[in-house]
Backbone as numpy.savetxt, mean C-alpha at the origin, in Angstrom:
# Nx Ny Nz CAx CAy CAz Cx Cy Cz
23.77 -25.95 12.96 23.08 -25.06 12.15 23.47 -23.76 12.16
24.08 -22.90 10.39 24.74 -21.73 10.48 22.83 -20.61 10.53
22.93 -20.23 11.42 21.48 -19.62 10.94 21.50 -18.29 9.82
22.96 -17.89 9.60 23.00 -17.04 8.45 22.59 -17.79 7.20
23.03 -18.99 7.00 22.35 -19.56 6.16 20.74 -19.08 5.64
19.95 -19.95 6.86 18.63 -19.57 6.55 18.30 -18.46 6.55
19.37 -16.53 6.95 18.84 -15.48 6.55 18.40 -15.00 4.75
20.05 -16.05 4.39 19.87 -15.93 3.65 18.19 -16.92 2.14
19.05 -17.74 2.72 17.07 -18.82 2.41 16.25 -17.95 2.33
15.90 -17.11 3.24 14.68 -16.06 3.78 15.34 -14.95 2.41
15.27 -14.45 2.85 16.20 -12.79 1.06 15.45 -13.67 0.31
15.73 -14.88 -0.52 15.73 -14.91 -1.93 14.61 -15.67 -2.08
13.85 -16.56 -1.11 12.42 -16.12 -1.13 11.98 -15.07 -1.37
11.88 -14.16 -0.05 11.44 -12.90 0.11 11.83 -11.35 -1.23
13.06 -11.76 -2.11 13.44 -10.87 -2.69 13.47 -11.48 -4.79
13.22 -13.16 -4.61 13.09 -13.45 -5.64 14.70 -13.64 -6.95
15.01 -13.20 -6.88 16.60 -13.60 -7.57 18.07 -13.43 -7.23
18.89 -13.80 -6.45 20.28 -13.79 -6.68 20.70 -12.22 -6.37
20.42 -11.94 -8.07 20.96 -10.30 -8.02 20.56 -9.40 -7.08
18.91 -9.04 -6.95 18.29 -9.16 -5.65 18.30 -8.66 -4.54
18.83 -9.95 -4.03 19.86 -10.30 -2.55 21.24 -9.72 -2.45
21.77 -9.69 -3.63 23.46 -8.85 -3.65 23.02 -7.49 -2.94
21.99 -6.99 -4.98 21.93 -5.49 -4.29 21.72 -5.10 -2.52
20.32 -6.23 -1.93 19.76 -5.37 -0.63 21.30 -5.61 0.43
22.03 -6.97 -0.15 22.90 -6.67 1.47 24.52 -6.40 0.94
24.42 -5.33 -0.38 25.33 -4.71 -0.70 26.64 -5.83 -1.19
26.09 -6.65 -1.49 27.28 -8.30 -2.50 27.29 -7.97 -3.60
28.38 -8.64 -4.14 27.95 -9.17 -5.47 27.57 -10.24 -6.12
26.58 -10.94 -6.71 25.74 -11.72 -7.04 26.65 -12.97 -6.80
28.15 -13.40 -7.31 28.53 -14.21 -7.31 28.99 -14.20 -5.80
29.00 -13.36 -5.09 29.37 -13.78 -2.68 28.29 -13.98 -2.95
27.32 -14.23 -3.40 25.93 -15.33 -2.75 25.21 -16.15 -3.30
26.06 -16.11 -4.68 26.18 -17.68 -4.45 26.69 -19.02 -4.04
27.71 -18.44 -3.85 28.69 -19.21 -3.21 28.63 -19.51 -1.84
27.08 -17.79 -0.74 26.40 -18.55 0.22 26.09 -19.61 -0.26
25.54 -19.92 -1.73 24.34 -20.79 -1.21 24.21 -21.54 -1.61
25.84 -22.51 -2.26 26.44 -23.47 -2.36 26.89 -24.42 -0.67
27.75 -22.51 0.13 28.15 -22.98 1.42 26.63 -23.64 2.07
25.31 -23.19 2.06 24.58 -23.56 3.04 23.97 -25.34 2.36
24.07 -25.18 1.01 23.82 -26.95 0.29 24.49 -27.55 0.96
25.82 -27.11 1.36 26.97 -28.77 1.57 26.90 -29.25 3.01
25.83 -27.54 3.29 26.28 -27.73 5.03 24.58 -28.80 5.16
23.76 -28.57 4.74 22.52 -29.60 5.16 22.78 -30.74 3.87
23.70 -29.99 3.44 23.91 -31.82 2.72 22.52 -32.07 1.55
22.13 -30.82 1.21 21.56 -31.02 0.04 21.42 -30.38 -1.01
21.10 -29.86 -2.27 20.74 -28.90 -2.97 19.44 -27.91 -2.63
19.56 -26.67 -2.26 18.84 -25.89 -1.46 17.84 -24.88 -2.64
19.18 -24.52 -3.93 18.42 -23.86 -4.64 18.81 -24.91 -6.10
18.67 -24.42 -7.45 18.53 -25.06 -8.57 18.09 -24.27 -10.12
18.84 -24.17 -11.06 18.53 -23.44 -11.77 17.64 -23.16 -12.18
16.48 -21.83 -13.37 15.54 -20.95 -13.65 15.43 -20.38 -14.45
15.81 -20.91 -15.58 15.68 -19.56 -16.55 17.71 -19.49 -16.63
17.91 -17.65 -16.27 19.08 -17.71 -15.98 19.26 -17.48 -14.44
18.58 -17.01 -13.53 18.88 -17.85 -12.42 18.99 -18.68 -11.78
18.39 -18.75 -10.66 17.99 -19.49 -9.59 16.73 -19.35 -8.28
16.16 -20.54 -7.96 15.13 -20.73 -7.37 15.20 -21.86 -6.78
14.51 -21.83 -4.78 14.60 -22.85 -4.42 14.12 -23.79 -4.69
14.93 -25.01 -3.73 13.98 -25.60 -4.09 13.48 -26.31 -3.53
12.83 -27.93 -2.69 11.37 -27.29 -1.81 12.11 -27.50 -0.24
13.38 -28.20 -0.67 14.08 -28.14 0.25 14.76 -26.99 1.04
14.77 -26.16 0.56 14.96 -24.81 0.50 13.84 -23.70 0.43
12.99 -23.86 0.74 11.41 -23.16 0.52 11.75 -23.29 2.02
11.49 -24.87 2.87 11.21 -25.41 4.08 12.34 -24.73 4.68
13.26 -24.38 4.17 14.54 -23.79 5.49 13.95 -22.50 5.31
13.64 -21.86 4.18 13.49 -20.22 4.02 12.57 -19.89 4.95
11.65 -21.48 4.95 10.45 -21.21 6.40 11.17 -20.96 7.55
12.10 -21.61 7.67 12.53 -21.20 9.45 13.52 -19.94 9.21
13.78 -19.47 8.92 14.06 -18.09 8.66 13.14 -17.49 9.34
12.44 -17.52 8.28 11.37 -16.04 8.50 10.38 -16.58 9.92
10.36 -17.75 10.23 10.12 -17.92 12.01 11.16 -17.71 12.65
12.84 -17.62 12.70 13.62 -17.16 13.76 13.88 -16.29 13.38
13.19 -14.48 12.12 13.25 -13.18 11.91 12.27 -13.25 13.38
10.72 -13.47 12.95 9.96 -13.35 13.93 10.31 -13.60 15.21
10.57 -14.45 15.92 11.80 -15.20 17.04 12.49 -13.81 18.30
13.29 -13.57 16.82 14.35 -12.75 17.06 12.96 -10.91 18.21
12.65 -10.13 16.39 11.31 -9.91 17.04 9.76 -9.48 18.22
10.53 -11.14 18.61 9.42 -11.02 19.96 11.07 -10.80 20.86
11.48 -10.91 20.87 12.93 -11.00 22.06 12.46 -9.58 22.38
12.55 -8.63 21.04 13.17 -7.27 21.21 12.57 -6.58 21.30
10.65 -6.79 21.51 9.77 -6.19 22.17 9.22 -6.74 23.33
9.70 -7.66 23.37 9.90 -7.57 25.13 11.15 -6.84 26.10
11.83 -6.73 24.76 13.53 -6.49 25.69 12.80 -4.13 25.44
12.17 -3.78 24.83 11.99 -2.43 24.34 11.22 -2.38 25.46
10.51 -3.89 25.89 8.89 -3.12 27.17 9.53 -2.85 28.24
10.93 -4.08 28.85 11.71 -4.27 29.75 12.12 -2.48 30.11
12.37 -1.87 29.02 13.21 -0.80 29.00 12.29 0.66 28.78
10.72 -0.19 29.39 10.17 1.25 29.32 9.61 1.80 28.55
10.17 1.56 26.57 9.66 2.54 25.58 10.25 2.07 24.47
8.96 1.65 23.43 9.54 1.59 21.65 11.08 2.34 21.76
11.18 1.91 20.18 12.43 2.88 19.94 13.18 2.40 18.62
13.29 3.92 17.89 14.32 3.59 17.06 13.12 3.20 15.69
14.29 3.27 14.14 13.40 4.81 13.37 12.34 3.05 12.34
11.16 3.60 11.79 10.43 2.80 11.13 9.85 3.20 10.01
10.72 2.09 8.99 9.76 2.50 7.73 8.49 2.20 6.98
8.04 3.31 6.01 7.49 3.47 6.13 7.06 4.14 4.59
6.31 3.27 3.89 6.07 3.46 2.16 4.09 3.36 2.45
4.08 4.87 1.69 2.33 4.81 1.51 2.40 5.53 0.65
1.15 5.09 -0.24 0.42 6.12 -2.09 0.31 7.36 -1.29
0.41 8.22 -1.99 0.53 9.60 -1.87 -1.08 10.16 -0.87
-2.02 9.41 -1.86 -3.18 10.35 -1.30 -3.33 9.62 -0.28
-2.73 8.83 0.90 -3.25 8.23 2.26 -1.96 9.37 2.55
-1.02 9.75 2.13 -0.36 9.72 3.19 -0.02 11.71 3.28
-1.10 12.04 2.45 -1.30 13.21 2.74 -2.55 13.25 3.72
-2.83 12.94 4.40 -3.66 12.67 5.54 -3.67 11.69 6.85
-2.26 11.21 6.99 -1.79 10.00 7.83 -0.21 10.80 8.48
0.66 10.88 7.28 1.69 11.28 8.32 2.28 12.14 8.99
1.57 13.89 8.74 1.96 14.91 9.42 1.35 14.62 11.06
-0.08 14.03 10.98 -0.56 13.51 12.38 -0.12 12.20 13.02
0.46 11.86 11.91 1.20 10.08 12.96 3.06 10.77 13.46
3.59 11.10 13.08 4.69 12.76 12.90 4.67 12.99 14.88
2.96 14.01 14.58 2.90 14.29 16.32 2.93 13.75 16.97
2.41 12.61 16.55 2.07 11.64 17.86 3.45 11.08 18.51
4.04 11.06 17.50 5.22 10.56 17.84 5.47 11.21 18.41
6.24 13.01 18.38 7.11 13.97 19.09 7.99 12.88 20.50
6.71 12.84 21.30 6.81 12.70 22.54 8.42 11.20 22.61
8.10 10.47 21.68 7.95 9.28 21.72 9.64 9.40 21.52
10.38 7.98 21.56 11.67 7.66 20.92 11.63 6.89 19.43
10.40 7.40 18.63 10.12 6.52 17.41 10.12 7.48 16.51
11.77 7.41 15.76 10.92 7.68 14.09 10.51 7.21 12.45
10.30 7.85 12.27 9.57 7.63 10.71 10.60 7.94 10.08
10.70 6.57 8.58 12.10 7.00 7.68 10.41 7.57 6.43
10.00 7.85 6.44 8.80 8.04 4.76 9.43 7.59 4.30
8.22 7.40 2.56 8.96 7.57 1.36 7.36 6.76 0.44
6.95 7.58 -0.93 5.92 7.70 -1.44 5.80 7.18 -2.40
5.62 6.22 -2.86 5.19 5.11 -3.84 3.48 5.77 -4.85
3.12 5.94 -6.13 2.26 5.79 -6.81 2.32 4.60 -7.62
2.14 3.61 -7.65 2.19 2.53 -8.65 0.72 1.14 -8.43
0.12 0.42 -8.91 -0.89 0.09 -9.08 -0.99 -0.80 -8.14
-1.52 -1.46 -7.84 -2.52 -1.68 -6.54 -1.04 -3.35 -6.25
-1.21 -4.06 -7.06 -0.44 -4.90 -7.18 1.22 -5.35 -7.07
1.73 -3.86 -6.92 2.65 -3.39 -6.65 3.02 -3.20 -5.45
2.15 -2.59 -4.33 2.39 -2.42 -3.22 2.88 -3.46 -2.01
2.45 -4.84 -1.82 2.93 -5.80 -1.47 4.34 -5.66 -1.72
4.72 -5.88 -2.87 6.68 -6.69 -3.12 7.27 -5.42 -2.15
6.83 -3.51 -1.12 7.55 -3.33 -1.32 7.36 -3.73 0.39
7.04 -4.05 0.66 7.34 -4.80 2.25 8.55 -5.69 2.32
9.16 -5.82 1.35 10.48 -6.34 1.52 11.09 -5.33 2.47
11.69 -4.39 1.71 12.39 -3.54 2.36 11.71 -1.88 3.37
10.09 -2.13 3.94 9.71 -1.32 4.32 9.16 -2.03 5.10
9.33 -1.25 6.90 8.54 -2.12 8.09 7.01 -1.90 7.93
6.56 -0.74 7.09 5.09 -0.59 6.81 4.89 -0.50 5.66
3.72 -0.63 4.83 3.31 -0.26 3.94 1.91 -0.34 3.31
1.82 0.83 3.29 0.14 1.25 3.72 -0.36 1.60 2.32
-1.13 0.17 1.78 -1.53 0.47 0.24 -3.45 0.79 -0.16
-3.62 0.40 -0.91 -5.25 0.66 -1.27 -6.19 -0.56 -2.09
-7.11 -0.62 -1.09 -7.38 -1.87 -2.52 -9.35 -1.71 -2.45
-9.77 -1.70 -3.85 -11.52 -1.01 -4.63 -11.83 -2.71 -3.76
-11.81 -3.79 -3.50 -12.46 -4.73 -3.35 -12.33 -5.45 -1.54
-11.14 -4.94 -0.80 -11.56 -5.94 0.11 -9.83 -5.10 0.77
-10.19 -5.14 2.68 -8.88 -4.78 3.06 -7.92 -5.49 3.43
-7.44 -6.31 2.11 -6.18 -7.02 2.19 -5.85 -6.73 0.69
-5.20 -6.02 0.17 -4.95 -5.54 -1.12 -3.85 -6.44 -2.22
-4.22 -6.62 -3.86 -3.69 -8.08 -4.52 -2.28 -7.90 -3.60
-2.05 -9.67 -3.81 -0.39 -10.11 -3.30 0.11 -9.51 -1.95
-0.89 -9.51 -0.95 -0.39 -9.32 0.62 -0.10 -10.66 0.44
-0.53 -11.41 0.21 0.19 -13.12 0.56 -0.27 -13.48 1.86
1.15 -13.74 2.18 0.85 -13.91 4.10 1.31 -12.52 4.95
1.36 -11.67 4.19 1.79 -9.65 4.86 1.07 -10.20 6.36
1.12 -8.70 6.92 0.11 -8.82 7.95 -0.52 -7.75 7.69
-1.75 -7.66 7.36 -2.80 -6.81 7.20 -3.45 -6.07 8.11
-3.46 -4.62 8.51 -3.73 -3.87 9.43 -5.00 -2.67 9.05
-6.00 -3.11 8.44 -7.15 -2.27 8.18 -7.57 -1.38 8.70
-7.23 0.30 8.18 -7.64 1.16 9.18 -8.30 2.17 8.57
-8.69 2.31 7.31 -10.09 3.09 7.00 -10.84 3.08 5.52
-11.98 2.99 5.67 -12.84 2.79 4.19 -13.48 4.21 3.83
-12.48 4.46 2.66 -12.83 6.12 2.32 -13.43 5.83 0.71
-14.42 7.12 0.40 -15.09 7.07 -0.41 -14.46 8.02 -1.61
-14.77 7.33 -2.45 -14.22 7.19 -4.05 -15.32 8.70 -4.76
-15.50 9.71 -5.41 -16.61 10.72 -4.66 -16.09 11.15 -6.54
-17.09 11.66 -6.54 -17.50 11.89 -8.65 -17.14 13.37 -8.69
-15.86 13.61 -8.51 -15.11 15.06 -9.13 -15.18 15.94 -10.27
-16.01 17.47 -10.01 -16.27 17.66 -11.39 -16.46 19.77 -11.12
-16.61 20.33 -12.30 -16.15 21.83 -11.50 -17.39 22.11 -11.34
-17.67 23.42 -10.03 -18.24 23.73 -9.38 -19.77 24.56 -10.95
-19.20 24.89 -11.29 -20.91 24.81 -12.27 -21.09 23.59 -13.70
-20.07 22.38 -13.40 -20.73 21.62 -14.24 -22.00 21.20 -14.15
-23.35 20.93 -15.09 -24.80 20.84 -14.88 -24.98 19.35 -13.04
-23.91 18.54 -13.32 -24.02 17.98 -12.74 -24.10 18.20 -10.78
-23.43 19.26 -10.75 -23.04 19.77 -9.26 -23.98 20.56 -8.91
-25.17 20.75 -9.50 -26.69 20.91 -9.63 -27.61 20.17 -8.35
-26.89 18.37 -8.36 -27.63 17.74 -7.41 -26.90 17.33 -6.28
-27.04 17.12 -5.09 -26.62 15.99 -3.81 -25.64 15.00 -3.88
-25.83 14.25 -5.40 -25.67 12.98 -5.39 -25.67 12.92 -6.69
-24.79 11.84 -7.46 -25.21 11.95 -9.05 -25.70 9.45 -9.09
-26.04 9.31 -9.99 -26.16 7.79 -10.06 -25.26 7.79 -11.48
-24.78 5.77 -11.47 -24.39 5.77 -12.79 -24.83 6.26 -14.29
-26.40 6.54 -14.04 -26.75 6.64 -15.35 -26.36 8.02 -16.00
-25.90 8.68 -14.89 -25.72 9.96 -14.92 -24.53 11.22 -15.76
-23.81 9.77 -15.76 -22.23 10.05 -16.20 -21.71 8.96 -17.48
-22.52 9.61 -18.07 -22.88 8.77 -19.66 -22.54 10.24 -20.09
-22.01 10.28 -21.49 -21.86 11.21 -22.12 -20.89 12.84 -21.84
-20.29 12.38 -20.64 -19.37 12.96 -20.79 -17.99 13.14 -20.75
-16.09 13.68 -20.56 -15.38 13.19 -20.98 -15.00 12.98 -19.69
-13.37 11.65 -19.20 -13.53 11.98 -17.81 -11.13 11.50 -18.21
-11.38 12.37 -16.94 -9.85 12.13 -16.27 -9.49 11.03 -15.82
-9.11 9.27 -16.09 -9.21 8.90 -15.45 -7.75 8.40 -14.96
-7.17 7.10 -14.63 -6.11 7.14 -13.91 -5.82 6.13 -14.90
-4.12 5.12 -14.38 -3.54 4.43 -15.38 -4.88 2.92 -14.28
-4.56 1.66 -16.18 -5.17 0.75 -15.37 -4.59 -0.10 -13.78
-5.00 -0.52 -13.46 -4.59 -1.63 -12.85 -4.91 -0.39 -10.69
-5.47 1.16 -10.90 -4.95 1.55 -10.09 -6.78 1.50 -9.39
-7.36 1.43 -7.82 -8.12 0.94 -7.81 -9.14 2.40 -7.79
-9.00 3.12 -8.63 -9.84 5.10 -8.85 -10.57 3.91 -10.29
-10.08 3.20 -11.25 -10.17 2.72 -12.45 -11.42 2.14 -12.03
-11.65 0.96 -10.54 -12.24 -0.06 -11.00 -13.60 0.92 -10.47
-13.75 1.74 -10.01 -15.35 3.33 -10.68 -15.59 3.05 -11.65
-14.98 3.32 -12.41 -15.08 3.74 -13.73 -15.35 2.49 -14.13
-15.49 1.41 -13.84 -15.03 0.05 -14.74 -16.74 -0.59 -14.34
-17.15 -0.23 -13.07 -18.18 -0.52 -12.29 -18.98 0.29 -12.56
-19.11 1.66 -13.20 -20.04 2.30 -13.31 -20.48 2.12 -15.32
-19.17 1.61 -15.96 -19.45 0.63 -17.31 -20.33 -1.07 -17.04
-20.08 -1.69 -16.17 -20.40 -2.83 -16.37 -22.25 -2.72 -15.49
-22.16 -1.78 -14.90 -23.97 -1.24 -14.44 -24.80 -0.54 -15.52
-24.05 0.43 -16.42 -24.89 0.61 -17.10 -24.82 -0.10 -19.13
-23.78 -1.01 -18.59 -23.53 -1.68 -20.88 -23.68 -0.56 -21.89
-22.43 -0.01 -20.57 -22.18 1.11 -21.91 -20.37 1.68 -21.78
-19.51 2.37 -22.67 -18.41 2.67 -21.85 -18.39 4.17 -21.65
-17.65 4.43 -21.02 -17.24 5.85 -20.49 -16.10 6.50 -21.94
-16.34 7.33 -21.44 -15.22 8.18 -22.53 -13.68 8.56 -21.77
-12.88 7.92 -21.97 -11.50 8.31 -20.95 -10.83 9.30 -21.76
-10.12 10.38 -22.48 -9.72 11.35 -22.30 -8.31 10.48 -22.48
-8.10 11.30 -21.30 -6.15 10.97 -20.36 -6.72 10.61 -19.18
-5.43 9.27 -19.18 -4.79 8.29 -17.80 -3.81 9.73 -17.35
-4.22 9.84 -16.24 -2.93 10.44 -15.29 -2.88 9.92 -13.99
-1.72 10.09 -13.00 -1.77 9.56 -12.01 -1.56 10.74 -10.87
-1.65 12.25 -10.97 -1.95 12.65 -9.97 -2.41 13.43 -9.59
-2.94 13.43 -8.54 -4.22 13.93 -8.40 -4.43 15.73 -8.18
-3.57 15.98 -7.69 -3.31 17.43 -8.33 -4.09 18.48 -9.44
-2.75 17.20 -10.25 -2.93 17.12 -11.98 -4.37 16.58 -12.21
-5.29 16.21 -11.61 -6.31 15.76 -12.35 -7.07 17.32 -11.57
-7.53 17.39 -9.95 -8.12 18.31 -10.26 -7.85 19.66 -10.31
-6.66 20.27 -11.76 -6.84 20.78 -12.04 -7.44 21.14 -12.68
-6.98 20.12 -13.78 -8.56 19.88 -15.56 -9.60 19.41 -14.81
-9.71 18.87 -14.27 -11.38 19.16 -14.01 -11.98 20.21 -13.53
-11.23 20.81 -12.64 -12.05 22.46 -12.02 -12.00 23.21 -13.90
-11.41 23.04 -14.13 -11.23 24.00 -15.70 -11.98 24.27 -16.94
-12.80 22.91 -17.22 -13.86 21.59 -17.71 -14.72 21.65 -17.48
-15.44 20.41 -18.64 -16.82 20.09 -17.97 -16.38 18.63 -18.12
-15.33 18.03 -18.09 -14.73 16.20 -17.52 -14.87 16.54 -15.78
-15.49 14.89 -15.71 -15.66 14.02 -14.94 -14.57 12.72 -14.20
-14.41 13.14 -12.93 -13.32 12.52 -12.13 -13.65 12.06 -10.86
-12.69 10.37 -10.76 -12.87 9.44 -9.59 -12.10 10.62 -9.02
-12.69 11.43 -7.59 -11.08 11.21 -6.91 -11.57 11.03 -5.00
-11.12 11.46 -4.35 -10.69 10.41 -2.82 -11.44 11.77 -1.71
-11.46 10.91 -1.34 -12.91 12.41 -0.24 -11.72 12.96 1.20
-11.20 12.16 1.44 -10.30 12.95 2.17 -9.13 13.82 2.12
-9.22 14.31 0.35 -7.53 14.52 0.38 -8.12 14.96 -0.54
-9.49 15.19 -1.31 -9.49 16.78 -2.54 -10.43 17.54 -2.06
-9.00 19.17 -1.96 -10.01 20.09 -1.59 -10.77 20.60 -2.73
-12.24 20.92 -2.28 -13.02 21.87 -2.30 -13.61 23.19 -2.41
-14.13 23.64 -3.24 -13.61 25.09 -3.52 -12.23 25.19 -4.39
-12.31 27.07 -4.75 -11.43 26.51 -5.88 -12.26 26.35 -6.99
-13.47 25.90 -7.48 -14.20 25.88 -7.81 -14.48 24.42 -8.99
-13.91 23.69 -7.64 -14.20 21.83 -7.66 -14.82 21.61 -6.93
-16.42 20.42 -6.50 -16.46 20.17 -5.85 -16.20 18.62 -6.38
-17.02 18.01 -4.92 -17.04 16.26 -5.19 -18.68 15.96 -5.17
-19.17 14.97 -5.91 -20.57 14.61 -5.55 -21.18 13.24 -5.08
-21.06 12.39 -4.32 -21.14 10.83 -3.17 -21.87 10.23 -5.27
-21.46 9.61 -4.94 -21.51 7.78 -6.53 -23.06 7.07 -5.73
-23.63 6.82 -5.80 -24.63 5.89 -5.19 -25.27 4.71 -5.90
-25.60 3.93 -5.66 -26.63 3.02 -7.00 -25.04 2.35 -6.38
-23.55 1.92 -6.59 -23.32 0.91 -7.46 -22.04 0.87 -5.58
-20.91 0.28 -5.53 -19.74 0.66 -4.41 -18.91 1.63 -4.91
-18.70 2.41 -4.10 -17.94 3.77 -4.80 -16.47 4.39 -3.52
-15.97 3.50 -2.83 -15.49 3.42 -1.81 -13.29 2.54 -2.19
-12.08 3.23 -1.27 -11.36 2.34 -1.99 -11.13 1.79 0.54
-10.35 1.21 0.36 -10.01 -0.26 1.64 -8.41 0.29 1.55
-8.21 1.58 2.62 -6.52 1.64 2.92 -6.99 1.30 3.78
-5.09 0.11 3.72 -4.84 -0.68 4.83 -2.69 -0.49 4.95
-2.62 -1.19 6.14 -1.43 -1.31 6.44 -0.65 -2.64 5.99
0.77 -2.81 5.88 0.96 -4.44 5.76 2.06 -4.54 6.27
2.61 -5.40 6.00 4.23 -5.43 7.18 4.36 -7.57 6.74
5.83 -7.01 6.87 6.21 -8.97 6.71 6.01 -8.86 8.20
5.33 -10.18 8.73 5.39 -10.95 9.63 6.06 -10.84 10.45
7.19 -11.08 10.48 8.29 -10.73 11.36 8.63 -9.18 12.61
8.01 -7.87 10.92 8.50 -6.60 11.40 7.11 -6.37 12.67
5.74 -7.19 12.20 4.98 -6.51 12.89 4.29 -7.28 14.49
6.00 -8.16 15.33 5.68 -8.41 15.93 7.68 -7.40 16.79
7.49 -6.08 16.49 8.53 -5.85 16.39 7.81 -4.51 17.02
8.19 -3.82 18.78 7.55 -3.41 20.21 6.83 -2.01 18.79
7.95 -1.26 18.30 8.29 0.31 17.71 7.20 -0.01 16.55
7.04 -0.40 15.96 6.48 -1.12 14.62 5.00 -1.43 15.10
4.63 -2.34 15.91 3.45 -2.61 16.62 2.42 -1.23 16.81
3.18 -0.22 17.29 3.39 1.02 18.04 2.24 1.57 17.26
3.42 2.38 16.38 3.49 3.00 14.58 2.29 2.62 14.35
1.81 1.78 14.20 0.74 0.82 13.07 -0.34 1.41 14.13
-0.61 0.67 15.28 -2.05 1.61 15.98 -2.02 3.34 15.76
-0.83 4.13 15.63 -0.99 5.34 15.83 -2.08 5.82 14.10
-1.25 5.43 13.32 -2.32 5.08 11.88 -3.63 4.58 11.57
-3.36 3.94 12.43 -5.42 2.87 12.59 -5.96 4.05 13.28
-5.74 5.10 14.21 -6.16 5.96 14.99 -6.39 6.61 14.52
-5.38 7.66 14.01 -6.05 9.11 12.67 -6.61 8.84 11.99
-6.60 6.93 11.47 -7.38 7.26 9.74 -8.73 7.11 10.80
-9.24 5.93 11.69 -9.98 5.82 11.79 -10.62 7.51 11.95
-10.30 8.85 12.83 -10.81 9.68 13.19 -11.17 10.77 12.15
-10.45 9.65 10.71 -10.27 10.90 9.52 -11.59 10.79 9.35
-11.83 9.52 9.01 -12.78 8.44 8.52 -14.29 9.62 9.49
-14.35 9.35 10.52 -15.43 10.30 11.41 -15.68 11.28 10.91
-14.55 12.29 10.55 -14.42 13.77 9.91 -15.16 13.43 9.32
-15.24 12.47 7.85 -15.83 12.86 5.73 -16.83 12.06 6.41
-17.68 10.80 7.36 -18.11 10.28 7.41 -19.70 10.90 6.37
-20.00 12.03 6.78 -21.96 12.59 5.98 -20.41 12.18 4.72
-21.62 12.67 3.64 -21.91 12.81 1.89 -21.17 14.51 1.93
-20.13 14.56 0.77 -19.26 16.06 0.49 -20.40 16.84 0.58
-19.54 18.21 0.50 -21.20 19.37 0.67 -21.32 19.61 -0.22
-22.66 20.07 -0.21 -22.49 21.13 -2.24 -22.23 22.21 -2.23
-20.77 22.29 -2.60 -20.81 23.80 -2.74 -21.27 24.56 -3.44
């Protein structure tokens, strides 16, 4: 049994298309297709079948792809034991994260890793919740968020490590009429224009919850991704927005007010493939992210101050 064929089938299961596998492996789609045919000959049955313009795994192919995942996990377990034998985890750990989480996690985790033989290769992605799980194909760790549970949508069989529970507050200008209150309730939030986020982003779930609670739609006049841009537009107007407590700078004309009466928080979690989770360096980095996130959560446990 050629283990390389199992690895190839696992890659096809993870990436979904021959083109994506070829791109990741720096090969041509034709070369990958030839390898799949060779794998079928070795095992004596069809492992892939036509699906539209591409190929998909057959039931036999899916079974062998699962075997490839099992082998990858065992290899990582052996590597972890070897790292422990040598005395410390080492190597590069790739991390993909949403920017608003990376802003309060990356710097402290990097400082913690300076005395070790581990280095981080970081990237940031401002995408919808359901898209973060796909990043785990190529990244060792993916830091995502969810409005409902600690397991982001699409996580499937990924290993998920909860990091923190962050309040999502209502942002407004310091001289906004609602700023005179210590907190706000859903009924306070109607009659104002809003700066929102694209549909499918957890912050928008707060807006939708307010609308369901009151039975009245809010006036969302803009939908933007960048929190810094949203902050500037809110601070200079009478508009409202949902912003995360941990990284939103108050003062300078911007304040946060806690929303009471409905859930208004997001789960921050780290996700990784089960085989990657066995790697000692990955486990060490996950622990650092968890400790840093919990320390930040503890510092911000109280309500936002009334500036």
